[in-house]
Coordinates of C-alpha atoms in Angstrom, one line a residue:
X1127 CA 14.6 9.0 15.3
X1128 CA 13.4 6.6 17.8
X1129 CA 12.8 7.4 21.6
X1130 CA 12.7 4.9 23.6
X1131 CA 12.5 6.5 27.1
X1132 CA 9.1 7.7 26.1
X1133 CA 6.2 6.1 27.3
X1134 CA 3.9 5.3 24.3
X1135 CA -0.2 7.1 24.6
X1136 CA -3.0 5.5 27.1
X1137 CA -6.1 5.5 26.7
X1138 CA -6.3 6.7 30.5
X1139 CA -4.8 10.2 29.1
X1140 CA -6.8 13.3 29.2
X1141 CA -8.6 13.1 25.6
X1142 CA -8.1 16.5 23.6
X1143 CA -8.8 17.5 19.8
X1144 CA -12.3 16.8 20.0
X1145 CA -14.9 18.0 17.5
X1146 CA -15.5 21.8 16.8
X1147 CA -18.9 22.5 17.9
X1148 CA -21.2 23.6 14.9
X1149 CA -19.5 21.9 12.0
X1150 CA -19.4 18.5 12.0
X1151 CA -17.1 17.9 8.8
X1152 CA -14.5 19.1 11.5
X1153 CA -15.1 17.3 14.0
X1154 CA -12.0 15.1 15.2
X1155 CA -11.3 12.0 17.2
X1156 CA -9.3 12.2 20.1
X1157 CA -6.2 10.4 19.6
X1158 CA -6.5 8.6 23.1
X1159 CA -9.9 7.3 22.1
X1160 CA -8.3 5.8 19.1
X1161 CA -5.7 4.1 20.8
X1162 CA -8.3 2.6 23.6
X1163 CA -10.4 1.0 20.6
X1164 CA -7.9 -0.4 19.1
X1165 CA -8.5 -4.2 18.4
X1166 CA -12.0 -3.7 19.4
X1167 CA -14.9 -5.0 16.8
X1168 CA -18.3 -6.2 16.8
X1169 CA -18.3 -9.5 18.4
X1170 CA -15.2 -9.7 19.3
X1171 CA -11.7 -8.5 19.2
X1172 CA -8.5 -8.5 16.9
X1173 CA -5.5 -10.2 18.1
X1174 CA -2.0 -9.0 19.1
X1175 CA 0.3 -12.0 17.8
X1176 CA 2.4 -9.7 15.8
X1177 CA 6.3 -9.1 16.7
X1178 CA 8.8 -6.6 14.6
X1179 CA 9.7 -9.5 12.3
X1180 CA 6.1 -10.6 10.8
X1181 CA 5.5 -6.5 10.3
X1182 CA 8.6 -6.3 8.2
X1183 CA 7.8 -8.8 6.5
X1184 CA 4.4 -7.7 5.6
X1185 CA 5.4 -4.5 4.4
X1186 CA 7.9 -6.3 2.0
X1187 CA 5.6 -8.5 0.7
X1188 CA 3.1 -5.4 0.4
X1189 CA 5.6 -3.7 -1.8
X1190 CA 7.7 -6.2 -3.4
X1191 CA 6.0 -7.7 -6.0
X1192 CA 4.5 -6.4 -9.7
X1193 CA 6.1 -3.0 -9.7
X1194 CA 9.3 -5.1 -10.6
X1195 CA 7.8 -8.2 -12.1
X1196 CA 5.8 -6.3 -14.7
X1197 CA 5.6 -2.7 -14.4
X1198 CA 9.2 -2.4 -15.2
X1199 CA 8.1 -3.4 -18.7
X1200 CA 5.7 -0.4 -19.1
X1201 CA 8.3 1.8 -17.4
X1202 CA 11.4 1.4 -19.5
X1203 CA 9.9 3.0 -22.4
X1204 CA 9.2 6.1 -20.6
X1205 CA 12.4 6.9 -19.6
X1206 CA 14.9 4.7 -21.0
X1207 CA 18.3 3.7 -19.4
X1208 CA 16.9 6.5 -16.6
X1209 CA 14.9 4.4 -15.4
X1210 CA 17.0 3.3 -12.5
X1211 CA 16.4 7.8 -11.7
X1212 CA 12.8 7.4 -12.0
X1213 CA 13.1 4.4 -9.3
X1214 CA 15.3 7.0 -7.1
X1215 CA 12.5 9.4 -7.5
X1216 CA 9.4 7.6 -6.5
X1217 CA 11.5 6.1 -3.7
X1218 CA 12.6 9.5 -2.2
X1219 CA 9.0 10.2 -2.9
X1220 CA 8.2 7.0 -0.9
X1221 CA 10.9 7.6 1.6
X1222 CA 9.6 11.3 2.6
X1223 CA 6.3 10.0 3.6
X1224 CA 7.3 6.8 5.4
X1225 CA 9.4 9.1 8.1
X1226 CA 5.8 10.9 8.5
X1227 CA 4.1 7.0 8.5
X1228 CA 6.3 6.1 10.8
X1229 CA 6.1 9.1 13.2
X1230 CA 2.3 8.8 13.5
X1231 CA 2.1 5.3 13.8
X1232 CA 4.2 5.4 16.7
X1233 CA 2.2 8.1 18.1
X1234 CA -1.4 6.3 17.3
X1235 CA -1.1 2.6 16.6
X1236 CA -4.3 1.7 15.1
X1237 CA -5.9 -0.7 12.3
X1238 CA -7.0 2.9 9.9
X1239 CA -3.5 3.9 8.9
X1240 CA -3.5 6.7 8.1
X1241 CA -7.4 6.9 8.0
X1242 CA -6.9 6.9 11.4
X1243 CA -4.2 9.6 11.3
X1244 CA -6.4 12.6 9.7
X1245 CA -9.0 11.4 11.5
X1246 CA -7.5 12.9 14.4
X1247 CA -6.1 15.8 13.4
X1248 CA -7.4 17.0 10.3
X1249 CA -11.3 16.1 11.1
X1250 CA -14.1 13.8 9.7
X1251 CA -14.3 14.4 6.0
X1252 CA -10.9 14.6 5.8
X1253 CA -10.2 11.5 7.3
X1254 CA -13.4 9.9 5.0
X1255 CA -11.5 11.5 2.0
X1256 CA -8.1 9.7 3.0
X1257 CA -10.2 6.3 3.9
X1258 CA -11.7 6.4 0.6
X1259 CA -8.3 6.9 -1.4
X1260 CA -6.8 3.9 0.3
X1261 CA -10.0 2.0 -0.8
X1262 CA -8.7 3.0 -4.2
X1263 CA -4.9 2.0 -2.9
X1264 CA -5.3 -1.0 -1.3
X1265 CA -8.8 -2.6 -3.1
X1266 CA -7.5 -1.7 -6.9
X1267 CA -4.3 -2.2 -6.2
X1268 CA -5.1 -5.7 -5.1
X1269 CA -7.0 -6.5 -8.6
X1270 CA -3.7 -4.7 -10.6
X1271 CA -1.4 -7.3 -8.8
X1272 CA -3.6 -9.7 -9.6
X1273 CA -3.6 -8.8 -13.1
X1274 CA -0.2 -9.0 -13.1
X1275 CA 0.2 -12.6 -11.3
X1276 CA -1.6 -14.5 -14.7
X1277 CA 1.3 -13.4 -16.9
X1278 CA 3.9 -14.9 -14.7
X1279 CA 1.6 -17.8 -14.5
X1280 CA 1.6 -18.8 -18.4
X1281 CA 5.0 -18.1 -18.6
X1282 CA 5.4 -20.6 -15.8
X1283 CA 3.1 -23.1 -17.8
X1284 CA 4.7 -22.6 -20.7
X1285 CA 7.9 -23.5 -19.4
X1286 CA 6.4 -26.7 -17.8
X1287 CA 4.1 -28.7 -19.5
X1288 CA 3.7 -26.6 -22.6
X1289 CA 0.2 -24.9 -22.8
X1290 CA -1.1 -21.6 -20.9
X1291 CA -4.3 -20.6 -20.4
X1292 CA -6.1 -19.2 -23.6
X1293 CA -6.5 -15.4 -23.3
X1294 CA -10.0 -15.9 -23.3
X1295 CA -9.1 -16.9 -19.9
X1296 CA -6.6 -15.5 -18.9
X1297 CA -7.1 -11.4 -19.6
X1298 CA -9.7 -8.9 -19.1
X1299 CA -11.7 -7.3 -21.7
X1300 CA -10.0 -4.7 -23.4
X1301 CA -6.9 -6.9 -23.3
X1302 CA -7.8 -9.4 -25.8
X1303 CA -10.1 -11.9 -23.1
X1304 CA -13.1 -12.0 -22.0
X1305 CA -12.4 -13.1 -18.2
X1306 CA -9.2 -13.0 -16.1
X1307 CA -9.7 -16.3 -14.6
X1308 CA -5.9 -16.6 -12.8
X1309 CA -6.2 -12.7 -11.1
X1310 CA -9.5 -14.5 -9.7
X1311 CA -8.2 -17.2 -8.1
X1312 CA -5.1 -16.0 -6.3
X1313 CA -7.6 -13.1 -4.8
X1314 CA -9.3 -16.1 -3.4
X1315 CA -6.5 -18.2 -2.6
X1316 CA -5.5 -14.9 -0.7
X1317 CA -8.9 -14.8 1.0
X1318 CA -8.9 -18.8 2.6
X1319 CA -5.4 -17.7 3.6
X1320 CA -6.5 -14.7 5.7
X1321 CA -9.7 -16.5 6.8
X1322 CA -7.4 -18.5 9.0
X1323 CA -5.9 -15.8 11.2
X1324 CA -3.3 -12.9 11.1
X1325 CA -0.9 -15.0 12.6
X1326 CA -0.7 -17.6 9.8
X1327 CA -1.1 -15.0 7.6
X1328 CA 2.0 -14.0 8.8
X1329 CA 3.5 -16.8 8.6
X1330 CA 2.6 -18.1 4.9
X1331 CA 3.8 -14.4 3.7
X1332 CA 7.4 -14.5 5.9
X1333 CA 7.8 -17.8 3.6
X1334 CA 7.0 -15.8 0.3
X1335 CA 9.0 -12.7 0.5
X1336 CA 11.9 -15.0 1.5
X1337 CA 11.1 -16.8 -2.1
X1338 CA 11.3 -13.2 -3.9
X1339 CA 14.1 -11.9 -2.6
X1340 CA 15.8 -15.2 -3.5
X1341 CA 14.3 -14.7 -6.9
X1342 CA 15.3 -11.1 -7.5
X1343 CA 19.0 -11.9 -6.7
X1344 CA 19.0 -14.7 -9.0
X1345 CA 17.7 -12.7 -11.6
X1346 CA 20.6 -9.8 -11.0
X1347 CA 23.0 -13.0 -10.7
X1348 CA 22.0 -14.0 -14.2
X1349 CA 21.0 -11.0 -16.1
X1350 CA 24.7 -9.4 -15.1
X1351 CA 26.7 -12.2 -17.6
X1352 CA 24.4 -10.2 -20.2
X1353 CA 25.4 -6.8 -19.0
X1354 CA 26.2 -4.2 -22.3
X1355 CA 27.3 -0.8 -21.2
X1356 CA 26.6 0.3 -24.4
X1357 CA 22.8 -0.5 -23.9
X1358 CA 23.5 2.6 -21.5
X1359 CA 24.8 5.1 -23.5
X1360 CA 21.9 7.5 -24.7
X1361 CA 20.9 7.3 -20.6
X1362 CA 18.5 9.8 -20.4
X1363 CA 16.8 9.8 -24.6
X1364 CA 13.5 11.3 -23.3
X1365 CA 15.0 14.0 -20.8
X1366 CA 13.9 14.4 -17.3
X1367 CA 10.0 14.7 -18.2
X1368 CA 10.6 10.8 -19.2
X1369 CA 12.3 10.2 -16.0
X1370 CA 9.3 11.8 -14.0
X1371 CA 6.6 9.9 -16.2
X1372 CA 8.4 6.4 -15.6
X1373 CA 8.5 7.2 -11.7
X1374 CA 4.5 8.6 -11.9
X1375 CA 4.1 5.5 -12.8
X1376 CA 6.6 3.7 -10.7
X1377 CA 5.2 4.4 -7.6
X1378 CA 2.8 1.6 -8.0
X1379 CA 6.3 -0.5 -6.7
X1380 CA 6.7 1.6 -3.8
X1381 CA 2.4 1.0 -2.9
X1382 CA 2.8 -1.4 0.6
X1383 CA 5.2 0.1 2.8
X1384 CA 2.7 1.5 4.5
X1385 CA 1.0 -2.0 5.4
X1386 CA 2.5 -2.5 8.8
X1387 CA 0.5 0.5 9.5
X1388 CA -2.7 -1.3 9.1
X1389 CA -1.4 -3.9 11.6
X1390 CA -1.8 -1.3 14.5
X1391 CA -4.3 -3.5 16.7
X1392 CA -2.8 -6.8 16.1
X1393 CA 1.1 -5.7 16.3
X1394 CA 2.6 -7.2 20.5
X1395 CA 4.3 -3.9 20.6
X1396 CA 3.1 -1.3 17.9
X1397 CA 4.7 1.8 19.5
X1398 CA 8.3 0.7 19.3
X1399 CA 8.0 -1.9 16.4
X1400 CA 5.8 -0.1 13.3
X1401 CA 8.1 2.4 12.9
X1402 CA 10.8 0.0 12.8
X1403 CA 8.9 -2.3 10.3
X1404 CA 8.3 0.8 7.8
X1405 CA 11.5 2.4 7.1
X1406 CA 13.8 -1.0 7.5
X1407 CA 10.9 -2.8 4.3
X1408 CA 11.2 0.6 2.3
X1409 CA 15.3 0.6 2.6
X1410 CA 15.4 -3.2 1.7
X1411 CA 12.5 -2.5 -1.0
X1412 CA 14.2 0.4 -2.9
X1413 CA 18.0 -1.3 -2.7
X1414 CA 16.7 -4.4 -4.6
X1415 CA 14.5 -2.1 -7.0
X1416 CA 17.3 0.1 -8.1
X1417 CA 19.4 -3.2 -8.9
X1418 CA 17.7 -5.4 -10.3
X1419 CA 16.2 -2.1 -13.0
X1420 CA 20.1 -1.8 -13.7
X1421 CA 20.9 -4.9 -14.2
X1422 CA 17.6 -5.2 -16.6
X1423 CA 18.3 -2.2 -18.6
X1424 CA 22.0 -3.2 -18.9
X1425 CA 21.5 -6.7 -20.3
X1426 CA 18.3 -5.9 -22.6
X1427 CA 18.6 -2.5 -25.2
X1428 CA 15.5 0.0 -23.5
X1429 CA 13.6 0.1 -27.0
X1430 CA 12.6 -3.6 -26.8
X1431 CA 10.9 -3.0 -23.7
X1432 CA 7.2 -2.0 -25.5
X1433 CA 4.6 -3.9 -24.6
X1434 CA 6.7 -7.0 -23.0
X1435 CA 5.1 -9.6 -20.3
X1436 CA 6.8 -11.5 -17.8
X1437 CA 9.8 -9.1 -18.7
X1438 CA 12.1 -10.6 -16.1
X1439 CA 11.5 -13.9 -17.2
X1440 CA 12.2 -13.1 -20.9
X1441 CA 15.8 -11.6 -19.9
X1442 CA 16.5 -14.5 -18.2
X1443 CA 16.0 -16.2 -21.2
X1444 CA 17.9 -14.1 -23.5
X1445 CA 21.1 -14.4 -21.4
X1446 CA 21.6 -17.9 -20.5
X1447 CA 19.8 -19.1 -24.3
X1448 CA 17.6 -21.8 -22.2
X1449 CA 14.3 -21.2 -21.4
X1450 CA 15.1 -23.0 -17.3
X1451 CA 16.2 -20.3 -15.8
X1452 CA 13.1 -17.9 -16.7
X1453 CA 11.2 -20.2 -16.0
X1454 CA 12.5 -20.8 -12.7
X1455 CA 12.0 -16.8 -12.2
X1456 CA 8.4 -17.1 -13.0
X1457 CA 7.6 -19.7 -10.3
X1458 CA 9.5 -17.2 -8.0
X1459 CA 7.1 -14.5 -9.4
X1460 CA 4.2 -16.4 -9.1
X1461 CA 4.6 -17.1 -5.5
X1462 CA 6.0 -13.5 -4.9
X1463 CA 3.1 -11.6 -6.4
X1464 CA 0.5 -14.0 -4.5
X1465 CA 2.4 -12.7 -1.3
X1466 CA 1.7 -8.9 -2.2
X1467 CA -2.0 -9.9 -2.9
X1468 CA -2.3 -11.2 0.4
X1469 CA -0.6 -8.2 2.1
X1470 CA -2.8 -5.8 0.5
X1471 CA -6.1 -7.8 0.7
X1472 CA -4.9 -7.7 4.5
X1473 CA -4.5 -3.9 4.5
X1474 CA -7.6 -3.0 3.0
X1475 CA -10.1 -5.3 5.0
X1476 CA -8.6 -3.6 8.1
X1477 CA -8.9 -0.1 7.3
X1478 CA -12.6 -1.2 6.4
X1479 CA -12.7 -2.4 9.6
X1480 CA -11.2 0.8 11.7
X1481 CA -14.0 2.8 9.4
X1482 CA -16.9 0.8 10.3
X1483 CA -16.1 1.2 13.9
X1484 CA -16.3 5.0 13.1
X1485 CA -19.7 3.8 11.9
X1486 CA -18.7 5.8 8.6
X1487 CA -19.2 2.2 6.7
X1488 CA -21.6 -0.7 7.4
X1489 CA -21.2 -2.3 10.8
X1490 CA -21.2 -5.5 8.6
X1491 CA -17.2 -4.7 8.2
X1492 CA -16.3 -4.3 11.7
X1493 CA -17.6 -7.9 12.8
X1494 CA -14.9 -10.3 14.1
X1495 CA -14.7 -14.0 14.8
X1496 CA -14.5 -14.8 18.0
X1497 CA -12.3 -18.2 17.2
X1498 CA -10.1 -16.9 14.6
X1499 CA -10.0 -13.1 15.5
X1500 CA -10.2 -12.1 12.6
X1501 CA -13.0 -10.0 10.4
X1502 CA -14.4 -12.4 8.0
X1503 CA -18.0 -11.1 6.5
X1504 CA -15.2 -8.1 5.8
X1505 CA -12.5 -10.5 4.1
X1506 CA -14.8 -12.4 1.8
X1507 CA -16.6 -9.3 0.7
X1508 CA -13.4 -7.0 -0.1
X1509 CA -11.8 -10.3 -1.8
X1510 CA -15.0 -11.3 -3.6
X1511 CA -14.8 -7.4 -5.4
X1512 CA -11.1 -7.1 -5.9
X1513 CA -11.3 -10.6 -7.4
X1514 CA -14.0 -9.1 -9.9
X1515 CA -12.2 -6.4 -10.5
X1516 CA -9.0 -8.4 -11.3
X1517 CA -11.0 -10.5 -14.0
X1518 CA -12.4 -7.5 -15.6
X1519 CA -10.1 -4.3 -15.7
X1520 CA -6.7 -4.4 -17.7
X1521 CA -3.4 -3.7 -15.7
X1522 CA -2.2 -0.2 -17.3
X1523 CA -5.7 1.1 -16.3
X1524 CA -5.6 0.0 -12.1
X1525 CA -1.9 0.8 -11.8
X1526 CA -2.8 4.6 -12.8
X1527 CA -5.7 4.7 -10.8
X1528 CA -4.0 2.9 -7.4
X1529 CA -1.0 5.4 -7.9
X1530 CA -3.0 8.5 -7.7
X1531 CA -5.3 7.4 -5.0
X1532 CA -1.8 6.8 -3.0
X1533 CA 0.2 9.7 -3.7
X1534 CA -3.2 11.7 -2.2
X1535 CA -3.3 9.6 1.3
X1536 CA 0.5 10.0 1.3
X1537 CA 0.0 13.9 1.0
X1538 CA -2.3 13.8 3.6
X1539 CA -0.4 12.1 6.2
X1540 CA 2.0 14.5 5.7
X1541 CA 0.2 17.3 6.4
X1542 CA -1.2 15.6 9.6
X1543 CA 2.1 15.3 11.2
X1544 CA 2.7 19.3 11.0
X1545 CA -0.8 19.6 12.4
X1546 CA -0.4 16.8 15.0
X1547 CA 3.4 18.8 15.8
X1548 CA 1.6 22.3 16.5
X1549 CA -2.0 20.9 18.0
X1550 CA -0.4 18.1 20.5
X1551 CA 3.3 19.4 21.1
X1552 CA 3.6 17.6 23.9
X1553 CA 2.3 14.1 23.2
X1554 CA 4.5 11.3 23.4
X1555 CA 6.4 9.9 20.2
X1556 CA 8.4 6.9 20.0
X1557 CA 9.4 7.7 16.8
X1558 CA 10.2 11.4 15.1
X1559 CA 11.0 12.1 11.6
X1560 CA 14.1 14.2 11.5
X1561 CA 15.0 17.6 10.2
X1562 CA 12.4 19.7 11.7
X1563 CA 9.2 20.0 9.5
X1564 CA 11.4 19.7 6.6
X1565 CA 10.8 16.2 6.3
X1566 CA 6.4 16.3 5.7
X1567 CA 6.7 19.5 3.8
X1568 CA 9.6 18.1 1.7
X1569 CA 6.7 14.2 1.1
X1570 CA 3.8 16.3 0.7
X1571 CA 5.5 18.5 -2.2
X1572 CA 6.7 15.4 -4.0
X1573 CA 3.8 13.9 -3.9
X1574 CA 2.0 16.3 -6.0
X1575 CA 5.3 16.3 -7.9
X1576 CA 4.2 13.0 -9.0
X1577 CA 0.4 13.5 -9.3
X1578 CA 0.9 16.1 -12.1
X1579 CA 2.3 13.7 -14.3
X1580 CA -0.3 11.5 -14.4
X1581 CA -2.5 11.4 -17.1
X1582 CA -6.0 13.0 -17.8
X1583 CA -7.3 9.9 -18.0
X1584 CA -6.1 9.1 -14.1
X1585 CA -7.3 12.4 -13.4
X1586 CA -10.8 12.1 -14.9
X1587 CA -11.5 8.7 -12.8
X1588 CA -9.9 10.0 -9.3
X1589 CA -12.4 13.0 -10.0
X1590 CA -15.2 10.1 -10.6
X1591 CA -14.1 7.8 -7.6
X1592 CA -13.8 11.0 -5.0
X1593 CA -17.1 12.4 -5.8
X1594 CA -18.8 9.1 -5.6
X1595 CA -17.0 8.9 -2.1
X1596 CA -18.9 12.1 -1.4
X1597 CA -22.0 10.7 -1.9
X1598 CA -21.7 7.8 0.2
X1599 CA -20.5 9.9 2.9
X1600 CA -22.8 13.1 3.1
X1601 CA -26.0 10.4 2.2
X1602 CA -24.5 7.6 4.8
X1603 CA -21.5 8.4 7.5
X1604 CA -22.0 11.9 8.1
X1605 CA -25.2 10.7 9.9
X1606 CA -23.9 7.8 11.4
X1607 CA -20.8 8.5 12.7
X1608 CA -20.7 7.6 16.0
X1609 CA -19.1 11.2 17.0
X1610 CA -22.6 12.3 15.5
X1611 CA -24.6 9.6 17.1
X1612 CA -22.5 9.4 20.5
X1613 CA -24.9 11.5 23.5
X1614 CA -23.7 15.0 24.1
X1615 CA -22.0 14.3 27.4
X1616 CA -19.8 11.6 25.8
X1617 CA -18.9 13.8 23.1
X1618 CA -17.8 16.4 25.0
X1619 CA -15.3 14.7 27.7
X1620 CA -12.8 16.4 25.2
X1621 CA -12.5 20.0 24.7
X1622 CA -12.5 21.4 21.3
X1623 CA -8.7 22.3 20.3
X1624 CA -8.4 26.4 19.8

């Protein structure tokens, strides 16, 4: 619940949790040193320009974009009719650790997300394990919506002027190409984009998510006239293990809410308005997921979902027996996906950004301009690999891997609001997650819920990814973290927390 008497943390406030003397994997940054950095970078500093509005918006068009565009395809099959259940799922999943989100970013409204968050209360390696799983989030996630964006794209093309990119062209090895040129260019149309400043950022992705949300209701305005409620009757054919594989898989949809988060240092008033921003984009989010699945499922039998593209588009289609309205949807698509690659490029090159000013990554990703405020060396070199990573890796392959690398850093920030609760009782929150620790325990238990029905596969390359995380951090920011390379006396202005 919100508080608004309470008087967000200052920097001037006695600074406690400090490191534990001896063991530096524990050691822990003050949450008032966290909040007097914020915005700070090397050369200069991020700006505040962003109001309650912009931060909804950016959570939205985080969120709100291939999960329903093109997942849903992949999803269906899993779980049939149920698939509107396995929707419910990974949102309550979702919903669970966006009350947790949102306490702590009220609490400590910084760029790291929730980096940031076990950095101060579950110690360094922890918080380096957390920052590396929402390099896995945000950076694959950005090349799987990418991925994702070409499809709508031909379709669009098709619709047009008659021709589509060749797949030569327009998929990734493995897929039948042999360069995803389209997932390319929207990562770099993303990047000029944010080159130009959060503020117009902003702006550009308030204009997008107005376009998909337009575009989704058209969709559940055509696709109803094509509603058979016999293409519900065998609801549940695979049982509830099919439910819970669609909404492992799923929870790729819910991936963004968590965005405004990473818009800590540049929101006007982060205290009041981030935890405002999360939970009003993940009740928006989940209404129009849970529709628009329905309204798919009902007008199009669930067995001729395998291995469909553009799958909105294609409904469209079906029902109104003219090929305008789909593709009318797929221009919507194509501009609503672009929005989410441009949320989530946003998201990852600031958590880069809190990192490096932990000095756990190069200082390289911590430099800002001084005229646009904003971190650009960072930007061009997180767009320039996601966009790579977009040409080269098929879709099925990134969603698995973002979704575990998620559900983790969700069960982390769980667990760091009981710890925060019990080690800083007393700190003020403008925002507190309700029913008692129910809440966290309730999100951290259905996030590994959802991690065991991943596959091996996802398994096998989270295992890869985390222990080459490890490396980089015992061979590079266990030494150069600036609590390890900070003199004594300045270390020690906090006392260790018993």
């Amino acid at each position: 619940m919100l508080d608004h008497g309470t008087a967000p943390p200052t920097a001037a406030a006695p600074a406690t949790g400090a490191q534990r003397p001896g063991n530096p994997l524990l050691r822990r940054k003050p949450v008032e040193l966290l909040v007097a950095e914020g915005g700070q970078g090397e050369g200069g500093t991020l700006r505040r320009t962003l109001g309650v509005w912009q931060l909804t918006m950016i959570s939205i068009g985080a969120t709100l974009g291939t999960g329903i565009f093109v997942v849903l395809g992949a999803a269906v099959p899993k779980a049939g009719p149920a698939v509107t259940l396995s929707f419910v799922l990974a949102g309550l999943t979702a919903l669970f650790s966006a009350l947790s989100y949102a306490e702590l970013a009220g609490s400590i409204p910084v760029a790291g997300s929730s980096y940031s968050y076990a950095y101060a209360t579950l110690g360094e390696l922890v918080a380096w394990v957390c920052g590396w799983c929402l390099i896995l989030e945000y950076g694959v996630s950005v090349a799987a919506v990418a991925v994702g964006w070409g499809q709508y794209l031909n379709e669009l093309l098709d619709g047009t002027i008659g021709v589509t990119i060749p797949d030569a062209l327009s998929a990734p090895p493995g897929d039948g190409g042999i360069f995803n040129l389209p997932a390319l260019i929207v990562v770099l149309l993303a990047m000029v984009f944010l080159l130009g400043g959060a503020r117009e950022s902003a702006r550009a992705n308030t204009i997008m998510v107005a376009v998909k949300i337009v575009t989704l209701v058209l969709f559940c305005s055509i696709g109803i006239m094509g509603f058979k409620s016999g293409n519900y009757s065998d609801f549940m054919p695979l049982g509830m293990a099919g439910v819970s594989a669609a909404g492992s898989s799923l929870f790729f949809s819910y991936i963004g809410f968590d965005a405004a988060s990473t818009a800590g240092e540049e929101a006007k008033n982060p205290q009041r308005d981030l935890p405002r921003a999360i939970m009003l984009s993940l009740i928006i989010v989940t209404a129009l997921y849970v529709l628009v699945a329905a309204v798919a499922v009902g007008a199009r039998q669930w067995k001729t979902f395998e291995g469909s593209e553009a799958t909105l588009a294609a409904i469209m289609n079906d029902v109104s027996g003219q090929t305008f309205w789909g593709t009318l949807l797929a221009a919507g698509a194509v501009i609503s996906i672009a929005s989410v690659v441009l949320t989530v490029l946003y998201g990852q090159t600031r958590i880069l950004f809190s990192m490096s000013r932990d000095g756990l990554v190069p200082k390289i990703f911590g430099k800002v301009d001084p005229k646009t405020g904003t971190p650009r060396a960072n930007t061009v070199i997180v767009s320039l690999f996601c966009g790579v990573l977009a040409a080269a890796v098929p879709l099925g392959d990134l969603v698995d891997a973002t979704s575990i690398g998620t559900l983790f850093a969700f069960a982390l920030v769980n667990i760091a609001v009981v710890v925060l609760r019990r080690t800083r009782p007393d700190m003020p929150r403008t925002f507190r997650a309700p029913l008692g620790w129910l809440c966290p325990i309730l999100g951290f238990f259905f996030c590994g819920y959802m991690m065991k029905d991943l596959g091996t596969s996802t398994w096998t390359v989270f295992g890869v990814w985390m222990a080459i995380g490890l490396v980089i951090y015992f061979g590079y920011g266990i030494r150069r973290s600036r609590l390890a390379t900070a003199s004594a006396p300045a270390t020690e202005t906090a006392s260790a927390e018993k």
